[in-house]
Coordinates of C-alpha atoms and ligand atoms in Angstrom, one line a residue:
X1 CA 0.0 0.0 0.0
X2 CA 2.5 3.0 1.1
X3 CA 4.3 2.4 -2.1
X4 CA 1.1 2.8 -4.3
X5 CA 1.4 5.7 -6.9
X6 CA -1.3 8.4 -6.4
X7 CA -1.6 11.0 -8.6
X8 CA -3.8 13.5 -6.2
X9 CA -5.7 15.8 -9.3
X10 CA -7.0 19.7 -9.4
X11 CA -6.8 20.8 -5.2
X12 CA -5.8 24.0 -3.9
X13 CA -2.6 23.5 -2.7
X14 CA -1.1 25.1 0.6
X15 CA 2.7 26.9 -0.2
X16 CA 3.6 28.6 2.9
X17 CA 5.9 30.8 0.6
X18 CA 2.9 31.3 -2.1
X19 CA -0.8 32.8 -2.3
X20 CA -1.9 31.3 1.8
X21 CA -5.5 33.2 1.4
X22 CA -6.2 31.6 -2.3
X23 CA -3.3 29.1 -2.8
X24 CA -3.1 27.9 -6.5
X25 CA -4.3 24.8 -8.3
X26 CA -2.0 21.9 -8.5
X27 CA -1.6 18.6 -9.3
X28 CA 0.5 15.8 -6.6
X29 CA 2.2 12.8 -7.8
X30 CA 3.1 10.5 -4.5
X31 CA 5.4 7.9 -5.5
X32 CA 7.2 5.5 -3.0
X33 CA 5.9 7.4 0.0
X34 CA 7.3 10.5 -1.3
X35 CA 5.9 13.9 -3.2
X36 CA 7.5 13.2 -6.6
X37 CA 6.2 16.4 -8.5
X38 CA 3.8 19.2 -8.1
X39 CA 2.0 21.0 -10.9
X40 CA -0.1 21.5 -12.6
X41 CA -1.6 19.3 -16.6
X42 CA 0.4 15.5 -14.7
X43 CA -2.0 13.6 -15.5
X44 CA -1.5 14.3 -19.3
X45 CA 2.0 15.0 -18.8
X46 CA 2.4 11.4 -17.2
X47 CA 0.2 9.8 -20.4
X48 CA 2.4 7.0 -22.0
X49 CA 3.6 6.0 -18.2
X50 CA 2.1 3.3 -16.5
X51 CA -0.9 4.5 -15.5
X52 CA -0.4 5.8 -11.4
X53 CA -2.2 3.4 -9.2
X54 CA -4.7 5.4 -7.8
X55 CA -6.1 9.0 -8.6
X56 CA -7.8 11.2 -5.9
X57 CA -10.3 14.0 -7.5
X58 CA -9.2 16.5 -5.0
X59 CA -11.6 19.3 -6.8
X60 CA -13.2 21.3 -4.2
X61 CA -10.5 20.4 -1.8
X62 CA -7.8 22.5 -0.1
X63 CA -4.3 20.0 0.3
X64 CA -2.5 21.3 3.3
X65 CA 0.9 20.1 4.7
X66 CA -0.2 17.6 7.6
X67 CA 0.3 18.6 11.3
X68 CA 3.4 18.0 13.9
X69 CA 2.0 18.0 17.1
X70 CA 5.1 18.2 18.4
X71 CA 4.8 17.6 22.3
X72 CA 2.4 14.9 23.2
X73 CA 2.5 11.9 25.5
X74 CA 0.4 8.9 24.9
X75 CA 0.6 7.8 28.7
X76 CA -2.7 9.1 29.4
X77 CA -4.8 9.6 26.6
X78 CA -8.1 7.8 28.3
X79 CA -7.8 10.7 30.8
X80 CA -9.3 12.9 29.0
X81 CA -12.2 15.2 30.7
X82 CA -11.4 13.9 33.9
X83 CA -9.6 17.3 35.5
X84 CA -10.7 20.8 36.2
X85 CA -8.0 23.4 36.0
X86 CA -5.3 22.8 38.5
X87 CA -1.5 23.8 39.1
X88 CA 0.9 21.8 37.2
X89 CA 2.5 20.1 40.4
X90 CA -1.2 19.5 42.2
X91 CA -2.1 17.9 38.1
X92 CA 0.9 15.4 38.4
X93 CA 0.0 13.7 41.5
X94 CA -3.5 13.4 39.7
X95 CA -2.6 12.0 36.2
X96 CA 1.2 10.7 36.0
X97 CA 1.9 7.1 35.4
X98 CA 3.7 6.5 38.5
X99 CA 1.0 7.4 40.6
X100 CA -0.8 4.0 39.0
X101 CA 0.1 1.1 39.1
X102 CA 1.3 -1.3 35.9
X103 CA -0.8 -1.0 33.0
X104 CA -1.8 -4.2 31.2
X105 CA -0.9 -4.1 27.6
X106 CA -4.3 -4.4 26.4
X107 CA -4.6 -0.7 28.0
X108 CA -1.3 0.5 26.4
X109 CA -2.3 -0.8 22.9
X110 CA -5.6 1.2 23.2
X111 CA -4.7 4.4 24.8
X112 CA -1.8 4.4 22.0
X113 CA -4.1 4.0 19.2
X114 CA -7.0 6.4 20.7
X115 CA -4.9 9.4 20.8
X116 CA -2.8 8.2 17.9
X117 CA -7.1 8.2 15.9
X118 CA -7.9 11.6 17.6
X119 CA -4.4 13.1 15.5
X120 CA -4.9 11.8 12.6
X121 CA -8.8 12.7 12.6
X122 CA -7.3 16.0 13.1
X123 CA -5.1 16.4 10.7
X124 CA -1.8 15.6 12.5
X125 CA 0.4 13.5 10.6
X126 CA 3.2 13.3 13.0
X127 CA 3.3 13.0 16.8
X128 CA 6.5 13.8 19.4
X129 CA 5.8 11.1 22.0
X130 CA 7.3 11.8 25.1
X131 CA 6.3 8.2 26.7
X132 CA 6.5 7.7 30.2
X133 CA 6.0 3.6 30.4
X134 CA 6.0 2.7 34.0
X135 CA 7.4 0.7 35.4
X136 CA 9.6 0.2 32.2
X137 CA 9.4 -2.7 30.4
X138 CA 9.9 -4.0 26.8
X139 CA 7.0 -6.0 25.8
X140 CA 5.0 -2.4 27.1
X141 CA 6.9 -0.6 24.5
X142 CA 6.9 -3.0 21.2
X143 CA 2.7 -2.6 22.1
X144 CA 3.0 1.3 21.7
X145 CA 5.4 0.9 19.0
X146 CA 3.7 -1.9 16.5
X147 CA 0.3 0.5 17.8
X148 CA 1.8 3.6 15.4
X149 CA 3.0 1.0 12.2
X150 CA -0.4 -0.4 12.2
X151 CA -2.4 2.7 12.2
X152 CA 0.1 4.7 10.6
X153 CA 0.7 8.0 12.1
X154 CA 4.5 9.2 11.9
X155 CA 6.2 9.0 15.4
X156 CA 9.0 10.6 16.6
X157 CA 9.3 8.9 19.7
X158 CA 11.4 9.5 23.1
X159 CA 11.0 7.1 26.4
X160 CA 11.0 10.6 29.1
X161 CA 13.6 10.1 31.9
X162 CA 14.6 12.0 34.8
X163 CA 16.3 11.2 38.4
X164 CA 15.2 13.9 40.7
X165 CA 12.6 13.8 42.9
X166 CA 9.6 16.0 42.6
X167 CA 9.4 16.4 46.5
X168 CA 13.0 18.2 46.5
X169 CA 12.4 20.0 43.7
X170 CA 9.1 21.6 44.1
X171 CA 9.0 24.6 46.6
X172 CA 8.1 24.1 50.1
X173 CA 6.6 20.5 49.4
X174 CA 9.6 18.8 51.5
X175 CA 8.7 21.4 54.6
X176 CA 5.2 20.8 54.3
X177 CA 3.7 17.8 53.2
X178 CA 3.7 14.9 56.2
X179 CA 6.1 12.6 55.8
X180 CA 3.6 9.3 55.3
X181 CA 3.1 11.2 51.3
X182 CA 6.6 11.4 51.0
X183 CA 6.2 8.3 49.0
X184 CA 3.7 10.0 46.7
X185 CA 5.9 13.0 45.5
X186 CA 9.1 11.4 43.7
X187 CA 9.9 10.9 40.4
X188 CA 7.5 12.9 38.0
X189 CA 8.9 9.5 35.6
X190 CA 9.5 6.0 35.7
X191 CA 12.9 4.0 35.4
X192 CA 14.0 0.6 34.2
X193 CA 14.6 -1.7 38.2
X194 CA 18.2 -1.8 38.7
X195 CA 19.1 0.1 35.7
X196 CA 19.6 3.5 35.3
X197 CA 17.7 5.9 32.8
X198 CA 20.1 6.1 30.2
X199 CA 21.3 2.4 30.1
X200 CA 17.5 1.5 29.5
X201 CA 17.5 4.5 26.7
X202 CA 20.6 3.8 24.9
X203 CA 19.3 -0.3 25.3
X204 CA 16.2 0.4 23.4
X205 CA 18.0 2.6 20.6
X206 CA 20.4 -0.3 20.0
X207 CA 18.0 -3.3 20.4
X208 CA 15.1 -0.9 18.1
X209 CA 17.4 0.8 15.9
X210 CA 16.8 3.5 13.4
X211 CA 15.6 1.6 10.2
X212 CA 11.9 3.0 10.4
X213 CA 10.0 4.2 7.8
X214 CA 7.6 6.6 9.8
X215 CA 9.0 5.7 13.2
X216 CA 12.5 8.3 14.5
X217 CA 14.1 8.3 18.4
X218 CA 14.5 11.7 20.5
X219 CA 15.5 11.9 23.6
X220 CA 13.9 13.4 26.1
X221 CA 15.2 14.6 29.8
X222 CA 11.5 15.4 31.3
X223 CA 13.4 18.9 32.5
X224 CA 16.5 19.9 33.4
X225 CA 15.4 20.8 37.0
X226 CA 14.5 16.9 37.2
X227 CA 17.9 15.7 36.1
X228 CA 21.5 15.3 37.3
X229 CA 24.0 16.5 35.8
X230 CA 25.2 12.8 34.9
X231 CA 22.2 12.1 33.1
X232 CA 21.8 15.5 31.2
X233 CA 25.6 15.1 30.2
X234 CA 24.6 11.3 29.0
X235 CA 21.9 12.2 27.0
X236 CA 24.2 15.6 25.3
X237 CA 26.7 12.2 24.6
X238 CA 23.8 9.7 23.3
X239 CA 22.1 12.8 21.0
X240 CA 25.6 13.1 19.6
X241 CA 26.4 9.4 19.1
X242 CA 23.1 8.6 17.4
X243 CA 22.7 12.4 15.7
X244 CA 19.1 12.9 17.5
X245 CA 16.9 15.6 18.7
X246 CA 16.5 16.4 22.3
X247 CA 13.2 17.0 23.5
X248 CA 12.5 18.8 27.4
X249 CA 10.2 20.5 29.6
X250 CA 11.4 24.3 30.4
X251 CA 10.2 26.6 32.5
X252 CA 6.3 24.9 32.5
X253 CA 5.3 26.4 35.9
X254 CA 6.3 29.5 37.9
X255 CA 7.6 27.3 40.9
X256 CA 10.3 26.1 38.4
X257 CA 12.2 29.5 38.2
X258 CA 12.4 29.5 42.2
X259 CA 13.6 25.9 42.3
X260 CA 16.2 26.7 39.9
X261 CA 17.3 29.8 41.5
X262 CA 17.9 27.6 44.6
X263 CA 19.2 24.4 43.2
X264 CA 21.2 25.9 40.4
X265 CA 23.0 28.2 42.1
X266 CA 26.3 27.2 40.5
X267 CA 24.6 27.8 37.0
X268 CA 23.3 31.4 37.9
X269 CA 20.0 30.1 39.3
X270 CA 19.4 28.9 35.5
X271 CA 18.3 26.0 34.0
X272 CA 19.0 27.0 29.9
X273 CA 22.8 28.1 31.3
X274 CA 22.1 24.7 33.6
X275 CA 21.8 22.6 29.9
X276 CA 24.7 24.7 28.2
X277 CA 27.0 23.4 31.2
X278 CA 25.8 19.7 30.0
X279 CA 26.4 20.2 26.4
X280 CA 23.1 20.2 25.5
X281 CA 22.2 23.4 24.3
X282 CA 22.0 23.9 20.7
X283 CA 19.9 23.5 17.5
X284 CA 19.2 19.9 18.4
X285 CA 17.3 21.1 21.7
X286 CA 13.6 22.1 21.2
X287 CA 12.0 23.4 24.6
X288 CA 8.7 22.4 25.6
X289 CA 6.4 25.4 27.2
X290 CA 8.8 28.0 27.7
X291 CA 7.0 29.7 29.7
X292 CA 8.5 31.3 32.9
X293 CA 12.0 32.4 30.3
X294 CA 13.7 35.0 31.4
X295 CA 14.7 38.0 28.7
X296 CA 18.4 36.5 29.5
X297 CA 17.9 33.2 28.4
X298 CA 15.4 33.7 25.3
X299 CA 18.3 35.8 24.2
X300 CA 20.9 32.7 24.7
X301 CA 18.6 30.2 23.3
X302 CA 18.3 32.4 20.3
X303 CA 21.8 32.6 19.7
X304 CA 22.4 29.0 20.5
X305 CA 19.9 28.2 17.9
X306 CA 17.5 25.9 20.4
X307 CA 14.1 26.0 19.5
X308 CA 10.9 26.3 21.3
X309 CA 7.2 23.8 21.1
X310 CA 4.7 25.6 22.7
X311 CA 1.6 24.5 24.0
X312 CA -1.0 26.9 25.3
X313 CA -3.9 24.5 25.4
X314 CA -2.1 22.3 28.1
X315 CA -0.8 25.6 29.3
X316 CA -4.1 26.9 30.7
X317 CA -5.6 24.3 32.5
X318 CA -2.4 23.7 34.7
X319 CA -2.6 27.4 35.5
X320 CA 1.0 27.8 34.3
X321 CA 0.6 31.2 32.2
X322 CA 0.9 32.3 28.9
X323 CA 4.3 32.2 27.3
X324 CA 6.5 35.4 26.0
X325 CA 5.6 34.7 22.2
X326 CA 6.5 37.7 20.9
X327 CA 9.7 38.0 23.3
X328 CA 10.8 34.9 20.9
X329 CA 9.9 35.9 17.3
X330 CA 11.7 39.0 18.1
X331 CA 14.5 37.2 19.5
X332 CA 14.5 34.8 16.2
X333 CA 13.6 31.5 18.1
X334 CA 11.6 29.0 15.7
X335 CA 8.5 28.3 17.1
X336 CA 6.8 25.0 16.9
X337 CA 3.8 24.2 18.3
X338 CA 2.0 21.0 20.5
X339 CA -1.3 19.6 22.3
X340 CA 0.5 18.1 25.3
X341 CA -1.1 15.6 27.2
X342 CA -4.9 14.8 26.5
X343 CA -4.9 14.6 31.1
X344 CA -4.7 18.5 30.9
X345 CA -5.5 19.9 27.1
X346 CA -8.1 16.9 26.9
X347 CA -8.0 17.0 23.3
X348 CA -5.4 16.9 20.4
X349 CA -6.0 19.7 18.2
X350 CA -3.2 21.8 16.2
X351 CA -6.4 23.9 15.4
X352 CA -7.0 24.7 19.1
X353 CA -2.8 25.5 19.3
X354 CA -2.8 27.7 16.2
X355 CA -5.8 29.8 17.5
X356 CA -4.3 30.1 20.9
X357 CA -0.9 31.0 19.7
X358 CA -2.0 33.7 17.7
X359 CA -4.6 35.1 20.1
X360 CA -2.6 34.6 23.1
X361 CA 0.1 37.0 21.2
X362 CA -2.3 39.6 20.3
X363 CA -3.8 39.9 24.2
X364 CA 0.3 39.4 25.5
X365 CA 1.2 43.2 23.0
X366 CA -0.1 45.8 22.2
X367 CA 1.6 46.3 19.5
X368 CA 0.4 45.0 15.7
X369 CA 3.1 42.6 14.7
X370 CA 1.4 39.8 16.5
X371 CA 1.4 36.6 14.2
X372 CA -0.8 35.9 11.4
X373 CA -2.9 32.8 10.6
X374 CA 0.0 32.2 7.9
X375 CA 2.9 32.2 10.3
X376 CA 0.4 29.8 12.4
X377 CA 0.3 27.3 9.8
X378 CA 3.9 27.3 9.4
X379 CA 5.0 27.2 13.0
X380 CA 2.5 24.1 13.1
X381 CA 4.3 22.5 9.9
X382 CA 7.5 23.7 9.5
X383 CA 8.4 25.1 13.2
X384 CA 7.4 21.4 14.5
X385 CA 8.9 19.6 12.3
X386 CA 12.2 21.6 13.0
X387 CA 11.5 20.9 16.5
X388 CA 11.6 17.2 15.9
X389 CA 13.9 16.8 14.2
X390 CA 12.3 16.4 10.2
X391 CA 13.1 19.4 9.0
X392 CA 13.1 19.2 4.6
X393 CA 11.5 16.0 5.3
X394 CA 7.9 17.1 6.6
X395 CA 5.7 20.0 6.9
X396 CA 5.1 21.3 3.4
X397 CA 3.9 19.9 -0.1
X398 CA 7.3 20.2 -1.7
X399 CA 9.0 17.5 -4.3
X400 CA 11.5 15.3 -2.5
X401 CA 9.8 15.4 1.2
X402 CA 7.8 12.6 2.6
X403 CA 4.0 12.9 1.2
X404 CA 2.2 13.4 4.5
X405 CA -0.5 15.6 3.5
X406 CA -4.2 16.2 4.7
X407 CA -7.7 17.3 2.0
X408 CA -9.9 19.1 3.6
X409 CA -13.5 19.3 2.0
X410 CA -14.0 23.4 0.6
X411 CA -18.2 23.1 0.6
X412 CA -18.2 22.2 4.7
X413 CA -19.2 25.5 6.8
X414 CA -16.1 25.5 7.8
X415 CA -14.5 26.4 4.8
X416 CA -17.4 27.9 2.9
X417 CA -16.7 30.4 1.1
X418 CA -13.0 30.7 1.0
X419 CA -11.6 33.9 1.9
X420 CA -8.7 33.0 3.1
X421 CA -7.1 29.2 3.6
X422 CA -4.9 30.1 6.4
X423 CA -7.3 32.1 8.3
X424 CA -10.0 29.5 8.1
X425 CA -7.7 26.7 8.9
X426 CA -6.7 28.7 11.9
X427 CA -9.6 30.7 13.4
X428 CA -12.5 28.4 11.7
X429 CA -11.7 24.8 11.1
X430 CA -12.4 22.0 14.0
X431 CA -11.5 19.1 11.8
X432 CA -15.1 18.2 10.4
X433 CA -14.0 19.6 6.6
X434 CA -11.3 17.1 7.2
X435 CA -11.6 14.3 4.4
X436 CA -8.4 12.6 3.0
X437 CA -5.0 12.0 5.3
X438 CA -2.2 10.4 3.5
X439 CA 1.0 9.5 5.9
X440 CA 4.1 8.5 4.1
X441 CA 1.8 8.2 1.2
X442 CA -0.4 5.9 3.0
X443 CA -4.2 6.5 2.5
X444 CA -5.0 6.3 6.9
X445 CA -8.1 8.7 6.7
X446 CA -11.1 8.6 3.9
X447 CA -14.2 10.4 3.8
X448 CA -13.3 11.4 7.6
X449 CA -12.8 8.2 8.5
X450 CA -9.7 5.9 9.9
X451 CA -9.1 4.0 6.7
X452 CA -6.2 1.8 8.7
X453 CA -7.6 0.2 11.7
X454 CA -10.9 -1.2 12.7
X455 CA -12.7 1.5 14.7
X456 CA -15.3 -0.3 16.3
X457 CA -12.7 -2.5 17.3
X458 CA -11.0 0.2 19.2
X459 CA -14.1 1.7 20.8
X460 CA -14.6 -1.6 22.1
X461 CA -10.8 -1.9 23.3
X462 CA -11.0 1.4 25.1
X463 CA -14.3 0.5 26.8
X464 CA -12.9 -3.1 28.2
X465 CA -10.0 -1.6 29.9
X466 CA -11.4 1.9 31.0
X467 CA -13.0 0.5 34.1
X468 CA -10.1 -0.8 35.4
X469 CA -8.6 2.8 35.0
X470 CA -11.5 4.6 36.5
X471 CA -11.2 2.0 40.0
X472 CA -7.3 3.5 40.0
X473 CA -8.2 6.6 39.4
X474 CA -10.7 6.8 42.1
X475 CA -7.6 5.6 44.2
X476 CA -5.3 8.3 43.3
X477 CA -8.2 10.8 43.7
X478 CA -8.7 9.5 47.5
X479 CA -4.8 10.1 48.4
X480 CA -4.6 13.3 46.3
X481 CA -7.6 15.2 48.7
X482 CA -5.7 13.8 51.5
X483 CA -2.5 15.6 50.2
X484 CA -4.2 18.6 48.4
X485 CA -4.2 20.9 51.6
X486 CA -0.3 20.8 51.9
X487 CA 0.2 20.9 48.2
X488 CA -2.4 24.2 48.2
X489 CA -0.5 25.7 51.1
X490 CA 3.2 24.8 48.8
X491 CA 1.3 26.4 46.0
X492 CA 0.2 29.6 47.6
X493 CA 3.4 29.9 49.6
X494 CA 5.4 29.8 46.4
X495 CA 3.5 33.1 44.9
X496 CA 5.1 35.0 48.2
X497 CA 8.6 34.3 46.3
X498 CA 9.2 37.7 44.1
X499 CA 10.5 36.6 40.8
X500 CA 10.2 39.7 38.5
X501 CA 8.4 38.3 36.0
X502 CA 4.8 37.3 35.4
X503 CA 3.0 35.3 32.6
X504 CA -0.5 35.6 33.4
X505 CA -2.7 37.5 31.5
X506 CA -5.9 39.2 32.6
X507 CA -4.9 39.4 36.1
X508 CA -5.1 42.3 38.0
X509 CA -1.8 41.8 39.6
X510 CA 0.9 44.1 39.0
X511 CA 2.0 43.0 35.4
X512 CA 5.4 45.0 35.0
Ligands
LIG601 ZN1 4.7 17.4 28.4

């Protein structure tokens, strides 16, 4: 099937460089998984060839680049609508894996294709997975793994590892919670028994290797405030041995900037200095959230050529803030964009990021230069794909780069009329115009609908395990309003802490 050759006839077809209200008319031949030509007359230009092996009549349809989502975790994809808003730190003890116990594979094989059915139903063609599997162990990740082949959906994948524990590391927590939670507030991430983080990463890289079609390895540190400097410095050494992207938290929550003041000290109370120390700062490293940057570092990152994936959806409901946007374009940091988990954005939706970004900017400035709808799309393209590590290979409709691209269907409301295709896709579209997804030049979506797996099938997967999850859930829900006053009091405490900055918008706080 993915080597079929489609020849996709008459759409409107998104250049981020051309006409991004009214983009021109075009033909796509998709050979070998890959965008051979686009223009215009190939179907007669191609008579006398062996006829391609499919044709899609994409008249009345707008071909857009597919999505990178690029931060997402799979871990807890069932979760979805269970939370209100709530702090970051007060959300982990809620929703993180190692507040559960084992999953059985059954569950992991769902939850991976549910959220991997939800991004490609929305247009996103290629996922960052930040996986937290715990405890680790193999057969749980060749379930998440062969999940992606079989449905499809690209993966650039990363098993998140950190060795600090949450209850040193969050303000106050250690002075204030009793010590029979203790227990409760470690590691915001699993590791292998007996082995240490980066022997089980470095283990799966060699035993998995790099010989994937739509599957790539990143490695992700879940922060640098949650690491030693032994791991950070293995994973700089790994990322260079292998040649892979580095993928992190930074600066998610306003606690994070006193924590780092305190326990990087030697690093000038700063976590991007912090990651320079351990080698890791540099184009490879893309920088989840971003939020709580000082003017100092945005300026280093810039100049170091890091990147930033942010995620405002996720970003509200922990209460973390909205991130200094225009402090980076100014700067010259590429922007790439994400969902982040479905425990605390509840949905995955690149339409939802693009809106946010671009409003979120206009409300964060005064001043007009805010983004448009087309810089959106291409920070949701282009900027993601950067971020993860695809760059040329993903995230426009170019010859040469893989064909992951996405029809959407011009006579839904959505779309109808067309003023402009960037704005619509941005400030209008949902998903529902969404007709045609093609991943490595695989046909996965059709009239709307997954093309690869069964999906009655996986309604009826998600609905045997999720009562299992619910009985744990209710578990962690019990301990957490047992722990919740101390973990308010931490969290009120830490707003006492001056910082000189804020990223809350709205507030009637002194802003400056
Ligand atoms: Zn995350």
């Amino acid at each position: 099937m993915a080597d079929q050759r489609i020849l996709i006839e008459g759409g409107l077809v998104y250049d981020h460089d051309g006409d991004t209200d009214w983009p021109a008319a075009s033909d796509i031949l998709i050979e070998d998984g890959r965008i051979a030509r686009v223009e215009l007359g190939l179907a007669a230009a191609l008579a006398g060839q062996a006829p391609p092996d499919r044709v899609i009549d994409a008249g009345r349809r707008l071909v857009v680049p597919g999505f990178v989502n690029a931060h997402y975790h799979s871990h807890d994809t069932l979760m979805k609508g269970m939370f209100e808003p709530l702090p970051l730190h007060m959300w982990f003890i809620n929703a993180l894996p190692p507040q559960y116990p084992r999953r059985g594979s059954e569950e992991v094989r769902a939850r991976t294709l549910l959220g991997a059915a939800e991004c490609l139903l929305a247009g996103i063609t290629t996922v960052q997975d930040m996986l937290t599997l715990f405890p680790f162990d193999e057969a749980s990740l060749d379930v998440v793994l062969q999940a992606y082949e079989e449905i499809g959906l690209r993966c650039v994948f990363s098993l998140q590892v950190g060795d600090q524990m949450a209850i040193d590391r969050v303000p106050h927590w250690r002075e204030l919670v009793p010590e029979e939670f203790h227990g409760y507030l470690g590691s915001a991430v699993g590791v292998a028994a007996g082995a240490g983080p980066l022997d089980m990463v470095s283990s799966q890289i060699e035993r998995i290797g790099h010989d994937h079609r739509r599957f790539s390895w990143a490695l992700s540190p879940t922060s640098a405030i949650m690491s030693s400097p032994e791991l950070l410095a293995g994973i700089a050494a790994l990322a260079d041995a292998h040649d892979l992207p580095v993928l992190s938290h930074m600066y998610e929550s306003r606690p994070e900037v006193i924590s780092s003041r305190i326990h990087l000290a030697d690093h000038g109370g700063s976590q991007i200095e912090y990651m320079r120390a351990m080698g890791l700062l540099g184009p490879r490293l893309a920088l989840a959230h971003s939020i709580w940057m000082s003017p100092a570092e945005i300026a280093a990152i810039a100049e170091a050529g890091a990147r930033v994936v942010l995620n405002p959806a996720g970003n509200m409901k922990s209460k973390s803030g909205v991130a200094p946007i225009q402090a980076y374009r100014r700067a010259g940091v590429e922007i790439g964009l994400g969902c982040d988990n479905c425990a605390c954005s509840d949905v995955q939706s690149m339409f939802q990021a693009m809106k946010l970004f671009c409003g979120l900017a206009a409300i964060s400035d005064p001043g007009l230069d805010t983004p448009t709808a087309t810089e959106a799309m291409r920070a949701a393209t282009q900027g993601s794909a950067a971020a993860v590590g695809l760059r040329g290979k993903v995230g426009a409709i170019r010859p040469g780069m893989r064909a992951d691209l996405c029809l959407y269907d011009l006579d839904r409301p959505t779309l109808l009329p067309l003023n402009s295709a960037a704005r619509q896709m941005v400030y209008a579209e949902t998903g529902t115009s969404l007709d045609i997804v093609l991943v490595d030049g695989r046909v996965v979506v059709e009239d709307g609908r997954l093309t690869s797996i069964d999906a009655d099938a996986l309604a009826e997967a998600v609905e045997s395990v999720i009562g299992g999850l619910r009985d744990d859930q209710r578990v962690v829900a019990r301990r957490y309003e047992a722990i919740r006053p101390y973990l308010t009091e931490a969290w009120n405490r830490s707003w006492k802490t001056d910082i000189d900055m804020d990223r809350y918008v709205g507030s009637d706080r002194e802003t400056k």
